[in-house]
Amino acid sequence: MVTVNGRDLDIAGKTLSEYLATANYDNRRIVVEINLEIVPKTQYDSTVLKDQDTVEVVSFIGGG
């Protein structure tokens, strides 16, 4: 199980890109942290989620 924003999900073995696509995140408006380390966008395709990982996805929302 991988914990994403406080929820346990069965996504171990997927790449970060695969998860973000299935969860409908806009990569241009997010920052992702895995186990307290920010993941550069260039590494989303090669970062494989592992059992016990803790992921935080932070979305930026524009407004005024």
PDB file of N, CA, C, O and CB in Angstrom:
ATOM      1  N   MET A   1       0.823  -1.179   0.000  1.00  0.00           N
ATOM      2  CA  MET A   1       0.000   0.000   0.000  1.00  0.00           C
ATOM      3  C   MET A   1       0.872   1.250   0.000  1.00  0.00           C
ATOM      4  O   MET A   1       1.936   1.285   0.618  1.00  0.00           O
ATOM      5  CB  MET A   1      -0.939  -0.006   1.198  1.00  0.00           C
ATOM      6  N   VAL A   2       0.407   2.251  -0.692  1.00  0.00           N
ATOM      7  CA  VAL A   2       1.067   3.556  -0.758  1.00  0.00           C
ATOM      8  C   VAL A   2       0.094   4.571  -0.166  1.00  0.00           C
ATOM      9  O   VAL A   2      -1.087   4.573  -0.513  1.00  0.00           O
ATOM     10  CB  VAL A   2       1.479   3.939  -2.246  1.00  0.00           C
ATOM     11  N   THR A   3       0.578   5.424   0.716  1.00  0.00           N
ATOM     12  CA  THR A   3      -0.274   6.448   1.304  1.00  0.00           C
ATOM     13  C   THR A   3      -0.153   7.719   0.479  1.00  0.00           C
ATOM     14  O   THR A   3       0.934   8.284   0.356  1.00  0.00           O
ATOM     15  CB  THR A   3       0.105   6.709   2.787  1.00  0.00           C
ATOM     16  N   VAL A   4      -1.273   8.172  -0.088  1.00  0.00           N
ATOM     17  CA  VAL A   4      -1.299   9.379  -0.908  1.00  0.00           C
ATOM     18  C   VAL A   4      -2.246  10.377  -0.252  1.00  0.00           C
ATOM     19  O   VAL A   4      -3.444  10.124  -0.125  1.00  0.00           O
ATOM     20  CB  VAL A   4      -1.741   9.061  -2.380  1.00  0.00           C
ATOM     21  N   ASN A   5      -1.696  11.509   0.162  1.00  0.00           N
ATOM     22  CA  ASN A   5      -2.490  12.549   0.824  1.00  0.00           C
ATOM     23  C   ASN A   5      -3.370  11.967   1.934  1.00  0.00           C
ATOM     24  O   ASN A   5      -4.536  12.332   2.084  1.00  0.00           O
ATOM     25  CB  ASN A   5      -3.363  13.280  -0.203  1.00  0.00           C
ATOM     26  N   GLY A   6      -2.777  11.053   2.706  1.00  0.00           N
ATOM     27  CA  GLY A   6      -3.471  10.484   3.853  1.00  0.00           C
ATOM     28  C   GLY A   6      -4.349   9.280   3.563  1.00  0.00           C
ATOM     29  O   GLY A   6      -4.925   8.713   4.491  1.00  0.00           O
ATOM     30  N   ARG A   7      -4.472   8.871   2.309  1.00  0.00           N
ATOM     31  CA  ARG A   7      -5.295   7.709   1.936  1.00  0.00           C
ATOM     32  C   ARG A   7      -4.413   6.561   1.488  1.00  0.00           C
ATOM     33  O   ARG A   7      -3.465   6.767   0.730  1.00  0.00           O
ATOM     34  CB  ARG A   7      -6.294   8.075   0.819  1.00  0.00           C
ATOM     35  N   ASP A   8      -4.711   5.356   1.945  1.00  0.00           N
ATOM     36  CA  ASP A   8      -3.966   4.172   1.519  1.00  0.00           C
ATOM     37  C   ASP A   8      -4.516   3.677   0.183  1.00  0.00           C
ATOM     38  O   ASP A   8      -5.709   3.408   0.041  1.00  0.00           O
ATOM     39  CB  ASP A   8      -4.044   3.051   2.594  1.00  0.00           C
ATOM     40  N   LEU A   9      -3.614   3.566  -0.788  1.00  0.00           N
ATOM     41  CA  LEU A   9      -3.998   3.114  -2.122  1.00  0.00           C
ATOM     42  C   LEU A   9      -3.121   1.943  -2.544  1.00  0.00           C
ATOM     43  O   LEU A   9      -1.947   1.881  -2.178  1.00  0.00           O
ATOM     44  CB  LEU A   9      -3.892   4.266  -3.145  1.00  0.00           C
ATOM     45  N   ASP A  10      -3.683   1.022  -3.307  1.00  0.00           N
ATOM     46  CA  ASP A  10      -2.946  -0.139  -3.805  1.00  0.00           C
ATOM     47  C   ASP A  10      -2.328   0.205  -5.162  1.00  0.00           C
ATOM     48  O   ASP A  10      -2.788  -0.262  -6.204  1.00  0.00           O
ATOM     49  CB  ASP A  10      -3.880  -1.388  -3.920  1.00  0.00           C
ATOM     50  N   ILE A  11      -1.282   1.027  -5.129  1.00  0.00           N
ATOM     51  CA  ILE A  11      -0.660   1.491  -6.375  1.00  0.00           C
ATOM     52  C   ILE A  11       0.839   1.204  -6.411  1.00  0.00           C
ATOM     53  O   ILE A  11       1.545   1.718  -7.279  1.00  0.00           O
ATOM     54  CB  ILE A  11      -0.898   2.987  -6.554  1.00  0.00           C
ATOM     55  N   ALA A  12       1.333   0.392  -5.481  1.00  0.00           N
ATOM     56  CA  ALA A  12       2.757   0.028  -5.497  1.00  0.00           C
ATOM     57  C   ALA A  12       3.067  -0.651  -6.825  1.00  0.00           C
ATOM     58  O   ALA A  12       2.300  -1.489  -7.298  1.00  0.00           O
ATOM     59  CB  ALA A  12       3.122  -0.910  -4.290  1.00  0.00           C
ATOM     60  N   GLY A  13       4.194  -0.284  -7.418  1.00  0.00           N
ATOM     61  CA  GLY A  13       4.606  -0.841  -8.703  1.00  0.00           C
ATOM     62  C   GLY A  13       4.285   0.064  -9.882  1.00  0.00           C
ATOM     63  O   GLY A  13       4.853  -0.103 -10.962  1.00  0.00           O
ATOM     64  N   LYS A  14       3.388   1.016  -9.691  1.00  0.00           N
ATOM     65  CA  LYS A  14       3.089   1.981 -10.751  1.00  0.00           C
ATOM     66  C   LYS A  14       4.121   3.098 -10.707  1.00  0.00           C
ATOM     67  O   LYS A  14       4.715   3.378  -9.666  1.00  0.00           O
ATOM     68  CB  LYS A  14       1.646   2.554 -10.603  1.00  0.00           C
ATOM     69  N   THR A  15       4.321   3.730 -11.864  1.00  0.00           N
ATOM     70  CA  THR A  15       5.169   4.918 -11.850  1.00  0.00           C
ATOM     71  C   THR A  15       4.352   6.090 -11.332  1.00  0.00           C
ATOM     72  O   THR A  15       3.121   6.062 -11.334  1.00  0.00           O
ATOM     73  CB  THR A  15       5.744   5.221 -13.265  1.00  0.00           C
ATOM     74  N   LEU A  16       5.054   7.110 -10.894  1.00  0.00           N
ATOM     75  CA  LEU A  16       4.378   8.310 -10.433  1.00  0.00           C
ATOM     76  C   LEU A  16       3.519   8.897 -11.550  1.00  0.00           C
ATOM     77  O   LEU A  16       2.393   9.331 -11.305  1.00  0.00           O
ATOM     78  CB  LEU A  16       5.397   9.346  -9.935  1.00  0.00           C
ATOM     79  N   SER A  17       4.042   8.911 -12.768  1.00  0.00           N
ATOM     80  CA  SER A  17       3.280   9.420 -13.921  1.00  0.00           C
ATOM     81  C   SER A  17       1.989   8.646 -14.129  1.00  0.00           C
ATOM     82  O   SER A  17       0.943   9.241 -14.387  1.00  0.00           O
ATOM     83  CB  SER A  17       4.127   9.351 -15.191  1.00  0.00           C
ATOM     84  N   GLU A  18       2.054   7.324 -14.018  1.00  0.00           N
ATOM     85  CA  GLU A  18       0.858   6.495 -14.200  1.00  0.00           C
ATOM     86  C   GLU A  18      -0.205   6.842 -13.156  1.00  0.00           C
ATOM     87  O   GLU A  18      -1.380   7.002 -13.484  1.00  0.00           O
ATOM     88  CB  GLU A  18       1.220   4.997 -14.112  1.00  0.00           C
ATOM     89  N   TYR A  19       0.220   6.954 -11.902  1.00  0.00           N
ATOM     90  CA  TYR A  19      -0.744   7.293 -10.864  1.00  0.00           C
ATOM     91  C   TYR A  19      -1.367   8.667 -11.111  1.00  0.00           C
ATOM     92  O   TYR A  19      -2.587   8.820 -11.048  1.00  0.00           O
ATOM     93  CB  TYR A  19      -0.075   7.259  -9.493  1.00  0.00           C
ATOM     94  N   LEU A  20      -0.526   9.662 -11.391  1.00  0.00           N
ATOM     95  CA  LEU A  20      -1.027  11.018 -11.585  1.00  0.00           C
ATOM     96  C   LEU A  20      -2.020  11.093 -12.745  1.00  0.00           C
ATOM     97  O   LEU A  20      -3.008  11.824 -12.673  1.00  0.00           O
ATOM     98  CB  LEU A  20       0.135  11.974 -11.831  1.00  0.00           C
ATOM     99  N   ALA A  21      -1.757  10.338 -13.809  1.00  0.00           N
ATOM    100  CA  ALA A  21      -2.665  10.327 -14.961  1.00  0.00           C
ATOM    101  C   ALA A  21      -4.012   9.704 -14.589  1.00  0.00           C
ATOM    102  O   ALA A  21      -5.061  10.227 -14.966  1.00  0.00           O
ATOM    103  CB  ALA A  21      -2.031   9.557 -16.137  1.00  0.00           C
ATOM    104  N   THR A  22      -3.989   8.588 -13.851  1.00  0.00           N
ATOM    105  CA  THR A  22      -5.250   7.932 -13.495  1.00  0.00           C
ATOM    106  C   THR A  22      -6.036   8.754 -12.472  1.00  0.00           C
ATOM    107  O   THR A  22      -7.258   8.634 -12.382  1.00  0.00           O
ATOM    108  CB  THR A  22      -4.981   6.527 -12.941  1.00  0.00           C
ATOM    109  N   ALA A  23      -5.338   9.584 -11.706  1.00  0.00           N
ATOM    110  CA  ALA A  23      -6.007  10.420 -10.705  1.00  0.00           C
ATOM    111  C   ALA A  23      -6.379  11.797 -11.266  1.00  0.00           C
ATOM    112  O   ALA A  23      -6.894  12.653 -10.547  1.00  0.00           O
ATOM    113  CB  ALA A  23      -5.109  10.586  -9.478  1.00  0.00           C
ATOM    114  N   ASN A  24      -6.112  11.995 -12.557  1.00  0.00           N
ATOM    115  CA  ASN A  24      -6.476  13.238 -13.269  1.00  0.00           C
ATOM    116  C   ASN A  24      -5.806  14.499 -12.732  1.00  0.00           C
ATOM    117  O   ASN A  24      -6.418  15.567 -12.717  1.00  0.00           O
ATOM    118  CB  ASN A  24      -7.957  13.426 -13.213  1.00  0.00           C
ATOM    119  N   TYR A  25      -4.567  14.383 -12.294  1.00  0.00           N
ATOM    120  CA  TYR A  25      -3.810  15.568 -11.886  1.00  0.00           C
ATOM    121  C   TYR A  25      -3.235  16.260 -13.110  1.00  0.00           C
ATOM    122  O   TYR A  25      -2.866  15.603 -14.083  1.00  0.00           O
ATOM    123  CB  TYR A  25      -2.682  15.190 -10.900  1.00  0.00           C
ATOM    124  N   ASP A  26      -3.157  17.572 -13.065  1.00  0.00           N
ATOM    125  CA  ASP A  26      -2.527  18.378 -14.100  1.00  0.00           C
ATOM    126  C   ASP A  26      -1.079  18.606 -13.666  1.00  0.00           C
ATOM    127  O   ASP A  26      -0.822  19.377 -12.742  1.00  0.00           O
ATOM    128  CB  ASP A  26      -3.294  19.746 -14.325  1.00  0.00           C
ATOM    129  N   ASN A  27      -0.139  17.942 -14.328  1.00  0.00           N
ATOM    130  CA  ASN A  27       1.277  18.013 -13.935  1.00  0.00           C
ATOM    131  C   ASN A  27       1.839  19.426 -13.922  1.00  0.00           C
ATOM    132  O   ASN A  27       2.848  19.690 -13.267  1.00  0.00           O
ATOM    133  CB  ASN A  27       2.101  17.173 -14.863  1.00  0.00           C
ATOM    134  N   ARG A  28       1.193  20.330 -14.638  1.00  0.00           N
ATOM    135  CA  ARG A  28       1.685  21.713 -14.666  1.00  0.00           C
ATOM    136  C   ARG A  28       1.344  22.470 -13.395  1.00  0.00           C
ATOM    137  O   ARG A  28       1.924  23.522 -13.125  1.00  0.00           O
ATOM    138  CB  ARG A  28       1.110  22.448 -15.861  1.00  0.00           C
ATOM    139  N   ARG A  29       0.407  21.945 -12.609  1.00  0.00           N
ATOM    140  CA  ARG A  29      -0.082  22.672 -11.434  1.00  0.00           C
ATOM    141  C   ARG A  29       0.110  21.920 -10.120  1.00  0.00           C
ATOM    142  O   ARG A  29      -0.595  22.178  -9.144  1.00  0.00           O
ATOM    143  CB  ARG A  29      -1.534  22.986 -11.611  1.00  0.00           C
ATOM    144  N   ILE A  30       1.065  20.991 -10.098  1.00  0.00           N
ATOM    145  CA  ILE A  30       1.282  20.228  -8.869  1.00  0.00           C
ATOM    146  C   ILE A  30       2.759  20.137  -8.515  1.00  0.00           C
ATOM    147  O   ILE A  30       3.644  20.354  -9.343  1.00  0.00           O
ATOM    148  CB  ILE A  30       0.699  18.831  -9.007  1.00  0.00           C
ATOM    149  N   VAL A  31       2.983  19.808  -7.257  1.00  0.00           N
ATOM    150  CA  VAL A  31       4.308  19.428  -6.754  1.00  0.00           C
ATOM    151  C   VAL A  31       4.091  18.122  -6.008  1.00  0.00           C
ATOM    152  O   VAL A  31       3.109  17.972  -5.281  1.00  0.00           O
ATOM    153  CB  VAL A  31       4.959  20.557  -5.816  1.00  0.00           C
ATOM    154  N   VAL A  32       5.010  17.174  -6.186  1.00  0.00           N
ATOM    155  CA  VAL A  32       4.872  15.877  -5.535  1.00  0.00           C
ATOM    156  C   VAL A  32       6.064  15.637  -4.616  1.00  0.00           C
ATOM    157  O   VAL A  32       7.217  15.888  -4.967  1.00  0.00           O
ATOM    158  CB  VAL A  32       4.753  14.744  -6.582  1.00  0.00           C
ATOM    159  N   GLU A  33       5.741  15.145  -3.431  1.00  0.00           N
ATOM    160  CA  GLU A  33       6.755  14.791  -2.446  1.00  0.00           C
ATOM    161  C   GLU A  33       6.560  13.314  -2.107  1.00  0.00           C
ATOM    162  O   GLU A  33       5.445  12.868  -1.836  1.00  0.00           O
ATOM    163  CB  GLU A  33       6.658  15.701  -1.156  1.00  0.00           C
ATOM    164  N   ILE A  34       7.655  12.570  -2.129  1.00  0.00           N
ATOM    165  CA  ILE A  34       7.613  11.167  -1.722  1.00  0.00           C
ATOM    166  C   ILE A  34       8.587  11.001  -0.572  1.00  0.00           C
ATOM    167  O   ILE A  34       9.772  11.312  -0.692  1.00  0.00           O
ATOM    168  CB  ILE A  34       7.964  10.201  -2.912  1.00  0.00           C
ATOM    169  N   ASN A  35       8.074  10.509   0.536  1.00  0.00           N
ATOM    170  CA  ASN A  35       8.885  10.287   1.739  1.00  0.00           C
ATOM    171  C   ASN A  35       9.689  11.528   2.113  1.00  0.00           C
ATOM    172  O   ASN A  35      10.885  11.455   2.396  1.00  0.00           O
ATOM    173  CB  ASN A  35       9.829   9.103   1.529  1.00  0.00           C
ATOM    174  N   LEU A  36       9.003  12.667   2.108  1.00  0.00           N
ATOM    175  CA  LEU A  36       9.547  13.968   2.524  1.00  0.00           C
ATOM    176  C   LEU A  36      10.559  14.574   1.550  1.00  0.00           C
ATOM    177  O   LEU A  36      11.261  15.519   1.908  1.00  0.00           O
ATOM    178  CB  LEU A  36      10.195  13.825   3.861  1.00  0.00           C
ATOM    179  N   GLU A  37      10.646  14.051   0.334  1.00  0.00           N
ATOM    180  CA  GLU A  37      11.558  14.595  -0.674  1.00  0.00           C
ATOM    181  C   GLU A  37      10.763  14.981  -1.921  1.00  0.00           C
ATOM    182  O   GLU A  37       9.982  14.183  -2.439  1.00  0.00           O
ATOM    183  CB  GLU A  37      12.676  13.564  -1.029  1.00  0.00           C
ATOM    184  N   ILE A  38      10.968  16.210  -2.398  1.00  0.00           N
ATOM    185  CA  ILE A  38      10.288  16.666  -3.613  1.00  0.00           C
ATOM    186  C   ILE A  38      10.853  15.915  -4.821  1.00  0.00           C
ATOM    187  O   ILE A  38      12.066  15.767  -4.970  1.00  0.00           O
ATOM    188  CB  ILE A  38      10.449  18.209  -3.798  1.00  0.00           C
ATOM    189  N   VAL A  39       9.957  15.451  -5.667  1.00  0.00           N
ATOM    190  CA  VAL A  39      10.352  14.721  -6.873  1.00  0.00           C
ATOM    191  C   VAL A  39      10.326  15.694  -8.044  1.00  0.00           C
ATOM    192  O   VAL A  39       9.286  16.285  -8.335  1.00  0.00           O
ATOM    193  CB  VAL A  39       9.408  13.491  -7.139  1.00  0.00           C
ATOM    194  N   PRO A  40      11.475  15.869  -8.728  1.00  0.00           N
ATOM    195  CA  PRO A  40      11.478  16.738  -9.916  1.00  0.00           C
ATOM    196  C   PRO A  40      10.554  16.172 -11.002  1.00  0.00           C
ATOM    197  O   PRO A  40      10.468  14.957 -11.183  1.00  0.00           O
ATOM    198  CB  PRO A  40      12.921  16.898 -10.471  1.00  0.00           C
ATOM    199  N   LYS A  41       9.882  17.047 -11.705  1.00  0.00           N
ATOM    200  CA  LYS A  41       8.957  16.619 -12.757  1.00  0.00           C
ATOM    201  C   LYS A  41       9.640  15.727 -13.796  1.00  0.00           C
ATOM    202  O   LYS A  41       9.003  14.849 -14.378  1.00  0.00           O
ATOM    203  CB  LYS A  41       8.349  17.838 -13.446  1.00  0.00           C
ATOM    204  N   THR A  42      10.925  15.949 -14.025  1.00  0.00           N
ATOM    205  CA  THR A  42      11.660  15.137 -14.999  1.00  0.00           C
ATOM    206  C   THR A  42      11.801  13.685 -14.549  1.00  0.00           C
ATOM    207  O   THR A  42      12.167  12.826 -15.351  1.00  0.00           O
ATOM    208  CB  THR A  42      13.038  15.733 -15.240  1.00  0.00           C
ATOM    209  N   GLN A  43      11.518  13.400 -13.286  1.00  0.00           N
ATOM    210  CA  GLN A  43      11.657  12.032 -12.765  1.00  0.00           C
ATOM    211  C   GLN A  43      10.314  11.321 -12.562  1.00  0.00           C
ATOM    212  O   GLN A  43      10.287  10.186 -12.085  1.00  0.00           O
ATOM    213  CB  GLN A  43      12.409  12.064 -11.450  1.00  0.00           C
ATOM    214  N   TYR A  44       9.212  11.964 -12.913  1.00  0.00           N
ATOM    215  CA  TYR A  44       7.897  11.343 -12.718  1.00  0.00           C
ATOM    216  C   TYR A  44       7.769  10.020 -13.476  1.00  0.00           C
ATOM    217  O   TYR A  44       7.203   9.061 -12.952  1.00  0.00           O
ATOM    218  CB  TYR A  44       6.794  12.301 -13.165  1.00  0.00           C
ATOM    219  N   ASP A  45       8.290   9.963 -14.702  1.00  0.00           N
ATOM    220  CA  ASP A  45       8.175   8.741 -15.510  1.00  0.00           C
ATOM    221  C   ASP A  45       9.026   7.591 -14.972  1.00  0.00           C
ATOM    222  O   ASP A  45       8.680   6.426 -15.165  1.00  0.00           O
ATOM    223  CB  ASP A  45       8.574   9.032 -16.943  1.00  0.00           C
ATOM    224  N   SER A  46      10.121   7.903 -14.308  1.00  0.00           N
ATOM    225  CA  SER A  46      11.033   6.857 -13.848  1.00  0.00           C
ATOM    226  C   SER A  46      10.900   6.540 -12.358  1.00  0.00           C
ATOM    227  O   SER A  46      11.580   5.645 -11.857  1.00  0.00           O
ATOM    228  CB  SER A  46      12.445   7.260 -14.143  1.00  0.00           C
ATOM    229  N   THR A  47      10.041   7.258 -11.654  1.00  0.00           N
ATOM    230  CA  THR A  47       9.868   7.018 -10.223  1.00  0.00           C
ATOM    231  C   THR A  47       8.777   5.977 -10.012  1.00  0.00           C
ATOM    232  O   THR A  47       7.606   6.215 -10.311  1.00  0.00           O
ATOM    233  CB  THR A  47       9.521   8.332  -9.477  1.00  0.00           C
ATOM    234  N   VAL A  48       9.182   4.815  -9.491  1.00  0.00           N
ATOM    235  CA  VAL A  48       8.245   3.722  -9.238  1.00  0.00           C
ATOM    236  C   VAL A  48       7.827   3.788  -7.773  1.00  0.00           C
ATOM    237  O   VAL A  48       8.668   3.847  -6.877  1.00  0.00           O
ATOM    238  CB  VAL A  48       8.883   2.328  -9.583  1.00  0.00           C
ATOM    239  N   LEU A  49       6.531   3.778  -7.545  1.00  0.00           N
ATOM    240  CA  LEU A  49       6.004   3.824  -6.187  1.00  0.00           C
ATOM    241  C   LEU A  49       6.193   2.471  -5.519  1.00  0.00           C
ATOM    242  O   LEU A  49       5.914   1.426  -6.107  1.00  0.00           O
ATOM    243  CB  LEU A  49       4.513   4.227  -6.186  1.00  0.00           C
ATOM    244  N   LYS A  50       6.673   2.511  -4.275  1.00  0.00           N
ATOM    245  CA  LYS A  50       6.961   1.288  -3.538  1.00  0.00           C
ATOM    246  C   LYS A  50       6.036   1.152  -2.340  1.00  0.00           C
ATOM    247  O   LYS A  50       5.508   2.139  -1.827  1.00  0.00           O
ATOM    248  CB  LYS A  50       8.420   1.265  -3.084  1.00  0.00           C
ATOM    249  N   ASP A  51       5.851  -0.087  -1.907  1.00  0.00           N
ATOM    250  CA  ASP A  51       5.054  -0.360  -0.723  1.00  0.00           C
ATOM    251  C   ASP A  51       5.593   0.456   0.449  1.00  0.00           C
ATOM    252  O   ASP A  51       6.805   0.525   0.654  1.00  0.00           O
ATOM    253  CB  ASP A  51       5.061  -1.873  -0.392  1.00  0.00           C
ATOM    254  N   GLN A  52       4.713   1.063   1.204  1.00  0.00           N
ATOM    255  CA  GLN A  52       5.034   1.894   2.370  1.00  0.00           C
ATOM    256  C   GLN A  52       5.484   3.312   2.028  1.00  0.00           C
ATOM    257  O   GLN A  52       5.808   4.074   2.939  1.00  0.00           O
ATOM    258  CB  GLN A  52       6.101   1.229   3.170  1.00  0.00           C
ATOM    259  N   ASP A  53       5.518   3.698   0.746  1.00  0.00           N
ATOM    260  CA  ASP A  53       5.836   5.087   0.397  1.00  0.00           C
ATOM    261  C   ASP A  53       4.721   5.998   0.908  1.00  0.00           C
ATOM    262  O   ASP A  53       3.555   5.609   0.978  1.00  0.00           O
ATOM    263  CB  ASP A  53       6.020   5.250  -1.149  1.00  0.00           C
ATOM    264  N   THR A  54       5.114   7.217   1.261  1.00  0.00           N
ATOM    265  CA  THR A  54       4.155   8.244   1.630  1.00  0.00           C
ATOM    266  C   THR A  54       4.274   9.364   0.608  1.00  0.00           C
ATOM    267  O   THR A  54       5.336   9.970   0.467  1.00  0.00           O
ATOM    268  CB  THR A  54       4.397   8.767   3.090  1.00  0.00           C
ATOM    269  N   VAL A  55       3.197   9.637  -0.097  1.00  0.00           N
ATOM    270  CA  VAL A  55       3.185  10.611  -1.186  1.00  0.00           C
ATOM    271  C   VAL A  55       2.254  11.763  -0.807  1.00  0.00           C
ATOM    272  O   VAL A  55       1.146  11.556  -0.312  1.00  0.00           O
ATOM    273  CB  VAL A  55       2.735   9.948  -2.529  1.00  0.00           C
ATOM    274  N   GLU A  56       2.733  12.976  -1.052  1.00  0.00           N
ATOM    275  CA  GLU A  56       1.897  14.161  -0.890  1.00  0.00           C
ATOM    276  C   GLU A  56       1.866  14.872  -2.242  1.00  0.00           C
ATOM    277  O   GLU A  56       2.910  15.186  -2.813  1.00  0.00           O
ATOM    278  CB  GLU A  56       2.438  15.112   0.257  1.00  0.00           C
ATOM    279  N   VAL A  57       0.668  15.118  -2.741  1.00  0.00           N
ATOM    280  CA  VAL A  57       0.491  15.853  -3.989  1.00  0.00           C
ATOM    281  C   VAL A  57      -0.162  17.180  -3.631  1.00  0.00           C
ATOM    282  O   VAL A  57      -1.258  17.219  -3.071  1.00  0.00           O
ATOM    283  CB  VAL A  57      -0.373  15.042  -5.034  1.00  0.00           C
ATOM    284  N   VAL A  58       0.528  18.262  -3.963  1.00  0.00           N
ATOM    285  CA  VAL A  58       0.025  19.601  -3.652  1.00  0.00           C
ATOM    286  C   VAL A  58      -0.334  20.280  -4.968  1.00  0.00           C
ATOM    287  O   VAL A  58       0.495  20.389  -5.871  1.00  0.00           O
ATOM    288  CB  VAL A  58       1.082  20.445  -2.845  1.00  0.00           C
ATOM    289  N   SER A  59      -1.580  20.734  -5.063  1.00  0.00           N
ATOM    290  CA  SER A  59      -2.054  21.418  -6.261  1.00  0.00           C
ATOM    291  C   SER A  59      -2.032  22.926  -6.048  1.00  0.00           C
ATOM    292  O   SER A  59      -2.369  23.422  -4.973  1.00  0.00           O
ATOM    293  CB  SER A  59      -3.472  20.948  -6.633  1.00  0.00           C
ATOM    294  N   PHE A  60      -1.631  23.640  -7.088  1.00  0.00           N
ATOM    295  CA  PHE A  60      -1.658  25.097  -7.077  1.00  0.00           C
ATOM    296  C   PHE A  60      -2.951  25.549  -7.743  1.00  0.00           C
ATOM    297  O   PHE A  60      -3.307  25.064  -8.818  1.00  0.00           O
ATOM    298  CB  PHE A  60      -0.404  25.699  -7.801  1.00  0.00           C
ATOM    299  N   ILE A  61      -3.638  26.461  -7.114  1.00  0.00           N
ATOM    300  CA  ILE A  61      -4.897  26.969  -7.658  1.00  0.00           C
ATOM    301  C   ILE A  61      -4.743  28.470  -7.860  1.00  0.00           C
ATOM    302  O   ILE A  61      -4.412  29.211  -6.935  1.00  0.00           O
ATOM    303  CB  ILE A  61      -6.111  26.644  -6.712  1.00  0.00           C
ATOM    304  N   GLY A  62      -4.993  28.900  -9.100  1.00  0.00           N
ATOM    305  CA  GLY A  62      -4.908  30.320  -9.416  1.00  0.00           C
ATOM    306  C   GLY A  62      -6.166  31.052  -8.977  1.00  0.00           C
ATOM    307  O   GLY A  62      -7.218  30.450  -8.766  1.00  0.00           O
ATOM    308  N   GLY A  63      -6.035  32.320  -8.849  1.00  0.00           N
ATOM    309  CA  GLY A  63      -7.191  33.106  -8.466  1.00  0.00           C
ATOM    310  C   GLY A  63      -6.757  34.544  -8.173  1.00  0.00           C
ATOM    311  O   GLY A  63      -5.598  34.913  -8.360  1.00  0.00           O
ATOM    312  N   GLY A  64      -7.679  35.310  -7.728  1.00  0.00           N
ATOM    313  CA  GLY A  64      -7.312  36.675  -7.459  1.00  0.00           C
ATOM    314  C   GLY A  64      -8.155  37.343  -6.435  1.00  0.00           C
ATOM    315  O   GLY A  64      -7.936  38.513  -6.121  1.00  0.00           O
TER     316      GLY A  64
END
